Short mmCIF file of C-alpha atoms and ligand atoms in Angstrom, two decimals:
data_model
loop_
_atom_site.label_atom_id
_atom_site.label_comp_id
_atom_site.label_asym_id
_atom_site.label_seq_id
_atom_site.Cartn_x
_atom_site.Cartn_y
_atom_site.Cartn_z
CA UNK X 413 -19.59 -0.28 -5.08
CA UNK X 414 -15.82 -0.93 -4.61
CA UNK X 415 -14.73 -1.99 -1.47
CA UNK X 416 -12.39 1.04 -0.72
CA UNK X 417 -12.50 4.25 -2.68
CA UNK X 418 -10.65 7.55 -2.04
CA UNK X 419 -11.62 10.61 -3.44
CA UNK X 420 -9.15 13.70 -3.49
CA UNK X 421 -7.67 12.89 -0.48
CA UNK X 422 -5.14 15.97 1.09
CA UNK X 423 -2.87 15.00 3.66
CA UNK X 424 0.01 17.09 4.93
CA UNK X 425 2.93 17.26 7.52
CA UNK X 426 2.99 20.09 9.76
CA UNK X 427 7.41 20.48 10.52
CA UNK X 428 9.43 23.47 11.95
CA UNK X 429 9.99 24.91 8.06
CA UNK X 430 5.36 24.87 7.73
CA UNK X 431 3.56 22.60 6.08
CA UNK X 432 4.61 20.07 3.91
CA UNK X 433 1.91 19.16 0.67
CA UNK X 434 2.17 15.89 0.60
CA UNK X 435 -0.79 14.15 -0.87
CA UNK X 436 -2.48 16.18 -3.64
CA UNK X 437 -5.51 15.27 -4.34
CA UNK X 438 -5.58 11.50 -4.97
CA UNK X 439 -8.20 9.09 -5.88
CA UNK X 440 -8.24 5.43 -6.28
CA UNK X 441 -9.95 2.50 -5.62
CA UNK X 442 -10.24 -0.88 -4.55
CA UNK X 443 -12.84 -3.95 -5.62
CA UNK X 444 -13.91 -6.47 -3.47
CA UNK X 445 -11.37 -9.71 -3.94
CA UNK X 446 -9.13 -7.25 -6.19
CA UNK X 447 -5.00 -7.18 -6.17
CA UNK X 448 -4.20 -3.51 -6.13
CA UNK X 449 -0.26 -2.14 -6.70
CA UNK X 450 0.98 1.16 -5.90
CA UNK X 451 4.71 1.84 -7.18
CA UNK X 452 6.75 4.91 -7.31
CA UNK X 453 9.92 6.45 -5.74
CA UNK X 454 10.68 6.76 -2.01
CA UNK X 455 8.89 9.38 -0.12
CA UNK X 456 6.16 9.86 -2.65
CA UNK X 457 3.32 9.36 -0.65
CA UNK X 458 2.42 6.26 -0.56
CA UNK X 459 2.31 4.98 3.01
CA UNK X 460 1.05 8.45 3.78
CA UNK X 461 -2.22 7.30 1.47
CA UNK X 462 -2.48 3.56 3.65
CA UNK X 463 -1.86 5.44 7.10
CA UNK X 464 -4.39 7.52 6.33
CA UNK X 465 -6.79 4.32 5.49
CA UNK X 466 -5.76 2.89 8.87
CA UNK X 467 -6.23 5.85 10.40
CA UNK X 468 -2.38 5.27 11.79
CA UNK X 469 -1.40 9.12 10.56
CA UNK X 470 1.39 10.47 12.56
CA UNK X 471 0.59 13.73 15.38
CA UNK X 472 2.00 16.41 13.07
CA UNK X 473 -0.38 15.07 9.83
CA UNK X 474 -3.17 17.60 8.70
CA UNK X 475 -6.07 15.97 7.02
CA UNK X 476 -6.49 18.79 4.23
CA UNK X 477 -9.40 16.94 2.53
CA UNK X 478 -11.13 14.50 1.22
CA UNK X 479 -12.85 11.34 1.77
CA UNK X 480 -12.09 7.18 2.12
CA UNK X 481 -15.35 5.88 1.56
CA UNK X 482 -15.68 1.67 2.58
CA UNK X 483 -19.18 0.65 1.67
CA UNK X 484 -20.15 4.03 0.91
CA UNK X 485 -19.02 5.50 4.59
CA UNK X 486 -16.34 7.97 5.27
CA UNK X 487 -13.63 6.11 7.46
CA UNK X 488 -12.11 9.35 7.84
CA UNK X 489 -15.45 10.77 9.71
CA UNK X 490 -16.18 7.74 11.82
CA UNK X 491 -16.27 7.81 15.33
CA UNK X 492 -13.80 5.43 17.28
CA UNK X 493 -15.75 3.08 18.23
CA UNK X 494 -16.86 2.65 14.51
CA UNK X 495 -13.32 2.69 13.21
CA UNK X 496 -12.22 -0.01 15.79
CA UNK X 497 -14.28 -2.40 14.36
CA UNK X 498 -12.81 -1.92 11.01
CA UNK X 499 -9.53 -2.66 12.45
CA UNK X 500 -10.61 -5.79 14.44
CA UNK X 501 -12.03 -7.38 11.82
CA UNK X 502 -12.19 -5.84 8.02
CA UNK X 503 -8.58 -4.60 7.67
CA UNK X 504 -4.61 -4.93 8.57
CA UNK X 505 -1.24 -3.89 7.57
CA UNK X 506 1.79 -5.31 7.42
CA UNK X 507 5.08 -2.76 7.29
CA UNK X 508 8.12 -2.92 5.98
CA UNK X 509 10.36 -3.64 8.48
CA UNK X 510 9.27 -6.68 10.41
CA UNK X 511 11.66 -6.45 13.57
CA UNK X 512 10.27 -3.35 14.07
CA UNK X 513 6.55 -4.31 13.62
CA UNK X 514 7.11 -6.74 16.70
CA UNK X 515 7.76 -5.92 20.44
CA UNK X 516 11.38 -7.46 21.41
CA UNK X 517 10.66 -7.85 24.90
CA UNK X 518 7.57 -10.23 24.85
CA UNK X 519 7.22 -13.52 23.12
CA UNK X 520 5.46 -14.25 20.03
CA UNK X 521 2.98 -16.23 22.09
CA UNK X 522 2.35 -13.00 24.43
CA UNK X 523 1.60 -10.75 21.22
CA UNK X 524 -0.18 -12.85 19.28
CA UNK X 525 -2.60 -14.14 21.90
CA UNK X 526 -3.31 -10.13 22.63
CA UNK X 527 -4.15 -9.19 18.98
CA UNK X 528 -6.83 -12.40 18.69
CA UNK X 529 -8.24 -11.72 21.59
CA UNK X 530 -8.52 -8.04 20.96
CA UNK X 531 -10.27 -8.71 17.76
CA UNK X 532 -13.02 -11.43 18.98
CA UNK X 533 -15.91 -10.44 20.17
CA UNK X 534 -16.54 -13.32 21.83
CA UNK X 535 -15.18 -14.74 24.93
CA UNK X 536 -12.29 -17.17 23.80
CA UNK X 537 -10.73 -19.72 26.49
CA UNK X 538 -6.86 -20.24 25.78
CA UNK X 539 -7.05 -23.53 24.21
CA UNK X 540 -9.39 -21.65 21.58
CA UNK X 541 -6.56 -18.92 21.34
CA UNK X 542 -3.80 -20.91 21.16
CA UNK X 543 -5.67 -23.41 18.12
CA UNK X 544 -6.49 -20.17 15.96
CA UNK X 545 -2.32 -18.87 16.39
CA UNK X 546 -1.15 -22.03 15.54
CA UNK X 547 -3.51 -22.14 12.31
CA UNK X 548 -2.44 -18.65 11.70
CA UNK X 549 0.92 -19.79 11.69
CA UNK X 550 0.50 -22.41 9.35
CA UNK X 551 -1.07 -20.61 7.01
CA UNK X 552 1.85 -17.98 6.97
CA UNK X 553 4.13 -20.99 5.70
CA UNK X 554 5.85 -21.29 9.30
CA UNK X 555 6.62 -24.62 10.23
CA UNK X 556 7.07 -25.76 14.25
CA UNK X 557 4.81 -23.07 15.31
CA UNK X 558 4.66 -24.54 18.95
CA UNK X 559 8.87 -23.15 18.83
CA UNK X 560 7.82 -19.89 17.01
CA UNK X 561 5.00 -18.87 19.75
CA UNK X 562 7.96 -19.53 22.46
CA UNK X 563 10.18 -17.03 20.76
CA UNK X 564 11.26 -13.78 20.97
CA UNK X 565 11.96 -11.79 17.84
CA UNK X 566 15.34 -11.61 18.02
CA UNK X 567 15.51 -15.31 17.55
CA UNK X 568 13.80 -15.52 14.44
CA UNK X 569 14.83 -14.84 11.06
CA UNK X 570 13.99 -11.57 9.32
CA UNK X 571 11.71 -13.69 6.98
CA UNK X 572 10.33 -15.75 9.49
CA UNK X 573 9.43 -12.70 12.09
CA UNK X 574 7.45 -11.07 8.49
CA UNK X 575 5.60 -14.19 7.83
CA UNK X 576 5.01 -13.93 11.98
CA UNK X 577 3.77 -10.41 11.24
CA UNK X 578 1.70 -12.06 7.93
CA UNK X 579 0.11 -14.46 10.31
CA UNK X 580 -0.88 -11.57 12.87
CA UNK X 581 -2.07 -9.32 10.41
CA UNK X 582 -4.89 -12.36 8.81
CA UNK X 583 -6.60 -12.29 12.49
CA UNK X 584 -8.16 -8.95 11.19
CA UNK X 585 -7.81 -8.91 7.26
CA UNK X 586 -11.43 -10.71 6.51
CA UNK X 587 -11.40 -7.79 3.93
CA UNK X 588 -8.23 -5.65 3.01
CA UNK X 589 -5.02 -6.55 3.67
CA UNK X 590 -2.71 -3.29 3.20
CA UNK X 591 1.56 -4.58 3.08
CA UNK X 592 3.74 -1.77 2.68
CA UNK X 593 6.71 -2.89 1.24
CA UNK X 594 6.71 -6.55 2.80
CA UNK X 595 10.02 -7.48 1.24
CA UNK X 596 11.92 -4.75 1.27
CA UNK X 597 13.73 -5.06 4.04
CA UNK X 598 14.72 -8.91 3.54
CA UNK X 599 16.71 -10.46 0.75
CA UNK X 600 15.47 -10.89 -3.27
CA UNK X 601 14.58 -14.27 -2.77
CA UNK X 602 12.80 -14.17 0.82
CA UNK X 603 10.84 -10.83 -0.49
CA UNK X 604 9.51 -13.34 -3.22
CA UNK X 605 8.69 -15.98 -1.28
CA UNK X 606 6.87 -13.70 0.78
CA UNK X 607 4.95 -11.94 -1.83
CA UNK X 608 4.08 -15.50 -3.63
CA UNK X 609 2.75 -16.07 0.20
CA UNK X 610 0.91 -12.97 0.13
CA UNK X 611 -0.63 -13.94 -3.28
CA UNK X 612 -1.38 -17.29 -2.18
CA UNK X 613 -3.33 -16.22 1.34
CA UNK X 614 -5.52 -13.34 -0.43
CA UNK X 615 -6.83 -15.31 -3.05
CA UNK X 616 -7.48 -18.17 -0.85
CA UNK X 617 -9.30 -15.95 1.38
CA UNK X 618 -10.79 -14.03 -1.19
CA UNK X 619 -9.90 -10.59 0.17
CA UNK X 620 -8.51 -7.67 -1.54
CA UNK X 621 -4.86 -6.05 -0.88
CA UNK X 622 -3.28 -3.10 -1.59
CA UNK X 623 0.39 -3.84 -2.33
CA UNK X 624 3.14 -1.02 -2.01
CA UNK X 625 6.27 -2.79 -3.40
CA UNK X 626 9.72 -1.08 -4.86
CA UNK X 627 10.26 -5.02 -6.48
CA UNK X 628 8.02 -3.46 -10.22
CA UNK X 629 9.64 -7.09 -11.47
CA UNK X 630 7.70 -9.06 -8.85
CA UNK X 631 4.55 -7.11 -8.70
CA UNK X 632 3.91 -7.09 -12.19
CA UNK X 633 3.09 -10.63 -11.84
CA UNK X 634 0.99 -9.87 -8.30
CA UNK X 635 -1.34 -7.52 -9.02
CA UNK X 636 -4.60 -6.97 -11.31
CA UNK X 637 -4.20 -3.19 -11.23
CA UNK X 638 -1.26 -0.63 -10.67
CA UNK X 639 -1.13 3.32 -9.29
CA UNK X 640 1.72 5.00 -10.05
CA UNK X 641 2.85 7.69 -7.71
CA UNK X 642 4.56 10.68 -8.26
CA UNK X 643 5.41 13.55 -5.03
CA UNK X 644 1.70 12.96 -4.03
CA UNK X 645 -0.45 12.18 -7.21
CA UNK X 646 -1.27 9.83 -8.71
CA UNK X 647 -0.17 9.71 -12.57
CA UNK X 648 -1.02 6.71 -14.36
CA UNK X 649 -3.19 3.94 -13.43
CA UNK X 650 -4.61 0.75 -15.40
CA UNK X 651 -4.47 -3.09 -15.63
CA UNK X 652 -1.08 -3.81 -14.95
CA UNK X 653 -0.25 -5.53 -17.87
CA UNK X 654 -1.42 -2.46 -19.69
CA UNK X 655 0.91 -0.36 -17.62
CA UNK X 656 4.00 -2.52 -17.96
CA UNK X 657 3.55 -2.78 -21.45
CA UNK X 658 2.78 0.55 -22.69
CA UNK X 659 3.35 2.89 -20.22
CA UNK X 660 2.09 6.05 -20.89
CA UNK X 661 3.13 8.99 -18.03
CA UNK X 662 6.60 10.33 -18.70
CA UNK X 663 7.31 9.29 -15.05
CA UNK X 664 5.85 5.67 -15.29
CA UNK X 665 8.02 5.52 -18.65
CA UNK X 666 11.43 6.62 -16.61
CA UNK X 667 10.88 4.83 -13.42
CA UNK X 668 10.53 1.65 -15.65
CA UNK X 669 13.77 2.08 -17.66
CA UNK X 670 15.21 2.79 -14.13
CA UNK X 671 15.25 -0.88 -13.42
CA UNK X 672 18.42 -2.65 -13.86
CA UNK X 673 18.16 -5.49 -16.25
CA UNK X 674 20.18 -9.30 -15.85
CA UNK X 675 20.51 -9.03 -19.93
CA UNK X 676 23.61 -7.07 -20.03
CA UNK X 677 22.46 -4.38 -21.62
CA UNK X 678 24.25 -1.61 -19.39
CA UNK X 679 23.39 -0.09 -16.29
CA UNK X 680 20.15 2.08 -16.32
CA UNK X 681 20.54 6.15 -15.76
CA UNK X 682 17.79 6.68 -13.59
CA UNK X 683 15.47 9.51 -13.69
CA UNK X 684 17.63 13.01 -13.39
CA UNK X 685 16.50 15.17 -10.32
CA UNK X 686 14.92 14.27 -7.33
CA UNK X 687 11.43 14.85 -5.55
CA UNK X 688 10.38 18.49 -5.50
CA UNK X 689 9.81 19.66 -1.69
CA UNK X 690 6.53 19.11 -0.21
CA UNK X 691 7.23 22.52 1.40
CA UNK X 692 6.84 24.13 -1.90
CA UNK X 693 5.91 22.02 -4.78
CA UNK X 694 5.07 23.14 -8.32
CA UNK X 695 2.26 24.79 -8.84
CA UNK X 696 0.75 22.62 -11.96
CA UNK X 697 2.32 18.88 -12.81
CA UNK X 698 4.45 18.15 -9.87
CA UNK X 699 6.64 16.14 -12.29
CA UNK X 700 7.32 19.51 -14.74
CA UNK X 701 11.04 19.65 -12.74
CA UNK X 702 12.03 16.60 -14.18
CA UNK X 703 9.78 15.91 -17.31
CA UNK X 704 12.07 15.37 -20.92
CA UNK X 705 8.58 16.36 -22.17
CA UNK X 706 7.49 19.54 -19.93
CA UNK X 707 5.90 22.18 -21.85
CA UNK X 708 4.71 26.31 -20.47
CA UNK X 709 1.21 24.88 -19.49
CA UNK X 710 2.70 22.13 -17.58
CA UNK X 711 3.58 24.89 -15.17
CA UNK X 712 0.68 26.49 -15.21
CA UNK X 713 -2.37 24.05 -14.89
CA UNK X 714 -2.26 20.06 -12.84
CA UNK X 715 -2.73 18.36 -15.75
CA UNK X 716 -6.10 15.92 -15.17
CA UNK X 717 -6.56 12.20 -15.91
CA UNK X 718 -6.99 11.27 -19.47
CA UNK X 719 -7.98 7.88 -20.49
CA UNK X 720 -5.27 6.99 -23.00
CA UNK X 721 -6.84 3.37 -23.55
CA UNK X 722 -9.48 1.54 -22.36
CA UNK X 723 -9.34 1.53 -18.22
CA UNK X 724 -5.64 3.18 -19.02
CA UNK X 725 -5.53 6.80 -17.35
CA UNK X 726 -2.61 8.73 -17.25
CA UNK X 727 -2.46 12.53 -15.94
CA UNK X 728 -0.81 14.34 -18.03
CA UNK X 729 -1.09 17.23 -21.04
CA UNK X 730 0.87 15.25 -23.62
CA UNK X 731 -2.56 13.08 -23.99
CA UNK X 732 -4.85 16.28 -24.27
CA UNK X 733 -6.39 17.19 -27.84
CA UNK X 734 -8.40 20.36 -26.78
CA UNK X 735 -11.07 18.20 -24.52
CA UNK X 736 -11.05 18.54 -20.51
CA UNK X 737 -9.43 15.53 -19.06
CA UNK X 738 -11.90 13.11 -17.12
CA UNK X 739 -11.54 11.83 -13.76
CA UNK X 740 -11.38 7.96 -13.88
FE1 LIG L 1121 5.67 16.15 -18.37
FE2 LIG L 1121 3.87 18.05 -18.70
FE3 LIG L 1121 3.13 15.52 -18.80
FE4 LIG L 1121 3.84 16.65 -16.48
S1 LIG L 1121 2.06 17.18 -17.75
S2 LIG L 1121 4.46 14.67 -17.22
S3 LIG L 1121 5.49 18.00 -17.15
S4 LIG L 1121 4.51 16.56 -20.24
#
């Protein structure tokens, strides 16, 4: 039994205009000990799909359907008290920004020692606190962390106050370990260094993550599998080196040519268009706006999951030949 698995999960955004459609439908899953990537444009759903597994969803979301089983039980239908356990000790998160992640007007020391003793069950003295921050610390790559506890954010680097939020987030990842864009915000080569960290800690500890990068160069060397995301489905997913190599969604294709390449070999077009609106998307592929490829029943029908190769699935009619698609 994987470790996480969602199964057509429907999550929308109630706003002045109505409702917004965000996430339609999507399944995926997650092994025990397994690197999982999810890549795709901005505002396509995918920290909407990790709040929702965190059960971090903002006031105006509407749970539409769905499930997220972990070890067969629905996180979304567990009771608080169940749920808090989860988040004390099976998963964590690390976002995107880091300054943000951290409160500016206490110390690292302050924060820190709250979150590990929040997640023990036991009674810890402070020279048991203080030994486990410190080991978190080091394990996060941060050297002196005697001068890092002392600190307030604003003194530390924005690399140093993510692998401070790396460090935080391992008192409760035993299992999953969810980073939403964990470079993004700093420069190309701290976003490696902290992704090579991230690589480095979960295999150590044997735990799975779920990685959400916009870096496809970096996490194509990360990650055993890949999702690809498109305006809140999922359209392709499959080992990554599968994916990279022979990608097989229209989308997937684009959004790979879309990266600029070192080689001199011109500056990349992009993918023409932008996101349909959530208030209103397309009735069948939500891609059929901006699809070289779309055809009538494009508009007419979602187009299901076909498997195109072994453990290769991509969603989408150009890979139908008169059989139903099958759900991976
Ligand atoms: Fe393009 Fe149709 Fe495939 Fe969607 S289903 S990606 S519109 S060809």
């Amino acid at each position: 039994m994987p470790l996480i698995q969602v199964k057509d999960l429907r999550v929308g955004y109630n706003v002045y205009e109505g409702l917004l459609k965000v996430l339609d439908g999507i399944n995926f899953f997650v092994e025990r000990k397994e690197k999982v990537g999810i890549i795709g444009e901005s505002a396509c759903g995918k920290t909407t799909a990790m709040k929702a597994i965190m059960r971090i969803l903002a006031k105006n979301s509407v749970l539409m359907g769905g499930k997220i089983l972990y070890d067969g039980n629905d996180i979304l239908r567990m009771n608080d008290t169940q749920f808090t356990e989860i988040r004390r000790k099976k998963f964590s998160m690390i976002f995107q920004d880091p300054s943000a992640a951290l409160n500016p007007v206490f110390t690292i020391r302050q924060q820190f020692y709250d979150i590990i003793r929040y997640s023990s069950n036991q009674r810890m003295t402070k020279d048991m606190i203080h030994e486990r921050a410190v080991e978190l610390l080091k394990q996060a790559a941060l050297p002196e962390p005697e001068r890092i506890l002392d600190s307030y954010p604003f003194q530390l680097s924005g690399g140093m106050k993510q692998r401070v939020n790396i460090a935080m987030a391992l008192v409760s990842a035993n299992e999953l370990l969810i980073a939403d864009e964990p470079g993004t915000a700093l420069d190309v080569t701290i976003e490696d260094q902290i992704l090579r960290l991230l690589k480095k800690i979960v295999e150590e500890r044997r735990i799975s993550i779920i990685l959400i990068s916009h870096a496809l160069g970096t996490i194509k060397h990360f990650v055993d599998r890949i999702y690809v995301m498109y305006a809140g489905t999922i359209v392709e997913s499959g080992p990554t080196e599968k994916v990279f190599k022979n990608p097989k969604h229209p989308y997937t294709q684009l959004l790979i040519d879309s990266v600029p390449k070192l080689t001199g070999e011109g500056v990349p077009e992009g993918i023409p268009g932008i996101v349909p609106s959530y208030l209103n998307p397309p009735h069948g592929c939500r891609f059929v706006t901006r699809c070289p490829y779309a055809m009538q029943v494009c508009k007419e029908k979602v187009p299901p999951s076909y498997e195109v190769e072994q453990l290769h699935y991509a969603s989408c009619f150009l890979y139908d030949n008169g059989e139903n698609g099958k759900d991976e």
